[in-house]
C-alpha cells in the first residue's frame, strides 16, 4: 500500500494539477487566437486535437499493466511482512534461504511489472509528441497558402503561429499526462478496500527421536536478579513435562534458554548429553503462543522449502488431525496470518510443521491459551500421544489435565 500511495502521489495528484495548469493555458490562448482570425484558429485547434485519440490506443494496456504491478507489489509487501513477523520461526527451522529466495522472486516480478507499465506509458507519450509535432506544421502550411492568396494577413498568421505554441504544446502535454493519469486507475479503485546475491545458510541434519534434559541448580537472571529459585530435575526421553508458575516468573524465558537464546543464567543445563550451550541441537523446536502462518498453501506452510515424502506428509496430517483441512483447501492460500483458519487449526498446522521434522524435543509456549475447550482438548490429545520429549508452558491447567503429564516443574520465587 505504501508504494501504491507513492505512485498515486506522483502519477495521479501530480498529473492532475499539471493538467489543470495546462488546460488554463490552453483556454486563454484559444480565446486570444480567435481574436486574430477565427477561421485559422479553428484550423490550428482541429490539428491539435488529432493527438487526443492516441491515448485511447494504450489506455486499456496501461491500466492492465498498472493493475498487474499493483498486485505484484501487494504480494511482495505481504511476503516481506510475513518474513519479518516470522523471523524467529524461520531461524529455528533454518529456512532463511527459502524466504530470501521467495522475497527476491517477489522483487523481480514487481520490477518487471513496473518496467512494463513505464514502457507503455513512455511509448504512448513519445507517439503523442511525434504526432503533435507533425500536426503543428500543417496549419502553418495552410496559413502560408492563404497569405499567398491575400486571404490572410501575414501579421495575423505570425501571431497565430506564436500563440499556437501555447495552444498545441499544453494540449499535447496534457494528453501525454493522461496516460500517466490512467495508470493509477486500478490503485484508485482498490483504495476504498484498503482504507543479486542471496545469503546462504547451512542446514543441520535431522536425527533419531530421543531427548533427555538435566537441570542442576539452574536459574535465570534478569537485571542481575534471579527470576525463580534454582531447579534440579531430569527429564527422560519421551516424557511429557508441564512447566508452570505465576505470570512473569520466566516460563517462556526458560524455553528460550533451551533454544540457546542469549540469556543470562546460572547453574548447568544438559540437553541430549551436550553440556555446551554453544552447540545448538538441530532437533529442538518450539511451538509459539502466536502461530506463524503464511499466505500460502497448507503444504507450503508445513514443509517450507524442505522435501518430504508423500507418506511422511500424509502421516503428519493424520497425526495432527489436518486430513480434512488438506482435502478442503488443497493448494488454496490460507490467507494473511492464516485468516481463514480457526485458532485450533492454526496451532495444529504449526504443530505439524514441527513434528514432520522429527525433533528430539518439542517446546510448547502456551499454545492453547487462546483456544476454546474443545480445541484445547484436541490439541492436548495429539501432544500426549507424541513419542518426543515435550516441555509445555501452560498458565491454566486443570487437576485432571495435570495428571496427564509425567512431571511438573514448578517455578517459584
Short mmCIF file of N, CA and C in Angstrom, two decimals, residues 39-49 132-147 156-158 160-162 164:
data_model
loop_
_atom_site.label_atom_id
_atom_site.label_comp_id
_atom_site.label_asym_id
_atom_site.label_seq_id
_atom_site.Cartn_x
_atom_site.Cartn_y
_atom_site.Cartn_z
N UNK A 39 -11.15 31.66 -38.47
CA UNK A 39 -11.01 30.53 -39.38
C UNK A 39 -9.70 29.78 -39.15
N UNK A 40 -8.59 30.52 -39.08
CA UNK A 40 -7.29 29.88 -38.87
C UNK A 40 -7.16 29.32 -37.45
N UNK A 41 -7.81 29.98 -36.51
CA UNK A 41 -7.78 29.46 -35.13
C UNK A 41 -8.43 28.08 -35.08
N UNK A 42 -9.54 27.90 -35.84
CA UNK A 42 -10.21 26.61 -35.87
C UNK A 42 -9.34 25.55 -36.55
N UNK A 43 -8.54 25.96 -37.55
CA UNK A 43 -7.62 25.02 -38.22
C UNK A 43 -6.57 24.54 -37.23
N UNK A 44 -5.97 25.47 -36.51
CA UNK A 44 -4.96 25.10 -35.51
C UNK A 44 -5.55 24.15 -34.46
N UNK A 45 -6.77 24.47 -34.02
CA UNK A 45 -7.41 23.63 -32.99
C UNK A 45 -7.70 22.24 -33.53
N UNK A 46 -8.19 22.17 -34.79
CA UNK A 46 -8.54 20.87 -35.38
C UNK A 46 -7.33 19.95 -35.44
N UNK A 47 -6.20 20.49 -35.90
CA UNK A 47 -5.00 19.66 -35.99
C UNK A 47 -4.42 19.32 -34.62
N UNK A 48 -4.59 20.24 -33.67
CA UNK A 48 -4.05 19.98 -32.33
C UNK A 48 -4.84 18.90 -31.59
N UNK A 49 -6.08 18.63 -32.06
CA UNK A 49 -6.91 17.61 -31.41
C UNK A 49 -6.60 16.19 -31.88
N UNK A 132 1.94 15.16 -32.55
CA UNK A 132 1.65 16.56 -32.27
C UNK A 132 2.58 17.50 -33.00
N UNK A 133 3.86 17.14 -33.08
CA UNK A 133 4.83 17.97 -33.79
C UNK A 133 4.51 18.03 -35.28
N UNK A 134 4.14 16.86 -35.86
CA UNK A 134 3.78 16.83 -37.28
C UNK A 134 2.55 17.68 -37.54
N UNK A 135 1.56 17.54 -36.66
CA UNK A 135 0.31 18.30 -36.83
C UNK A 135 0.51 19.80 -36.66
N UNK A 136 1.59 20.21 -36.00
CA UNK A 136 1.85 21.63 -35.78
C UNK A 136 2.17 22.34 -37.10
N UNK A 137 2.81 21.62 -38.06
CA UNK A 137 3.27 22.27 -39.29
C UNK A 137 2.17 22.38 -40.35
N UNK A 138 1.15 21.53 -40.30
CA UNK A 138 0.09 21.58 -41.31
C UNK A 138 -0.69 22.90 -41.27
N UNK A 139 -1.11 23.41 -40.11
CA UNK A 139 -1.80 24.72 -40.10
C UNK A 139 -0.92 25.85 -40.63
N UNK A 140 0.39 25.78 -40.39
CA UNK A 140 1.30 26.82 -40.90
C UNK A 140 1.32 26.79 -42.42
N UNK A 141 1.35 25.57 -43.00
CA UNK A 141 1.33 25.43 -44.46
C UNK A 141 0.04 25.99 -45.04
N UNK A 142 -1.08 25.66 -44.39
CA UNK A 142 -2.38 26.17 -44.86
C UNK A 142 -2.43 27.69 -44.74
N UNK A 143 -1.91 28.22 -43.64
CA UNK A 143 -1.87 29.67 -43.45
C UNK A 143 -1.01 30.35 -44.50
N UNK A 144 0.12 29.72 -44.86
CA UNK A 144 1.00 30.28 -45.89
C UNK A 144 0.31 30.37 -47.23
N UNK A 145 -0.49 29.37 -47.56
CA UNK A 145 -1.24 29.38 -48.81
C UNK A 145 -2.25 30.52 -48.81
N UNK A 146 -2.94 30.71 -47.67
CA UNK A 146 -3.93 31.79 -47.56
C UNK A 146 -3.27 33.16 -47.65
N UNK A 147 -2.07 33.30 -47.08
CA UNK A 147 -1.34 34.57 -47.18
C UNK A 147 -0.97 34.85 -48.62
N UNK A 156 -1.23 38.45 -38.95
CA UNK A 156 -2.14 37.57 -38.21
C UNK A 156 -1.63 36.13 -38.16
N UNK A 157 -1.05 35.67 -39.31
CA UNK A 157 -0.51 34.31 -39.33
C UNK A 157 0.64 34.18 -38.34
N UNK A 158 1.54 35.17 -38.32
CA UNK A 158 2.67 35.13 -37.39
C UNK A 158 2.18 35.16 -35.94
N UNK A 160 -0.73 34.02 -34.93
CA UNK A 160 -1.33 32.72 -34.66
C UNK A 160 -0.28 31.64 -34.44
N UNK A 161 0.81 31.71 -35.24
CA UNK A 161 1.90 30.74 -35.06
C UNK A 161 2.50 30.88 -33.67
N UNK A 162 2.68 32.15 -33.26
CA UNK A 162 3.26 32.39 -31.95
C UNK A 162 2.35 31.90 -30.82
N UNK A 164 0.03 29.73 -31.14
CA UNK A 164 -0.28 28.30 -31.26
C UNK A 164 0.61 27.44 -30.37
#
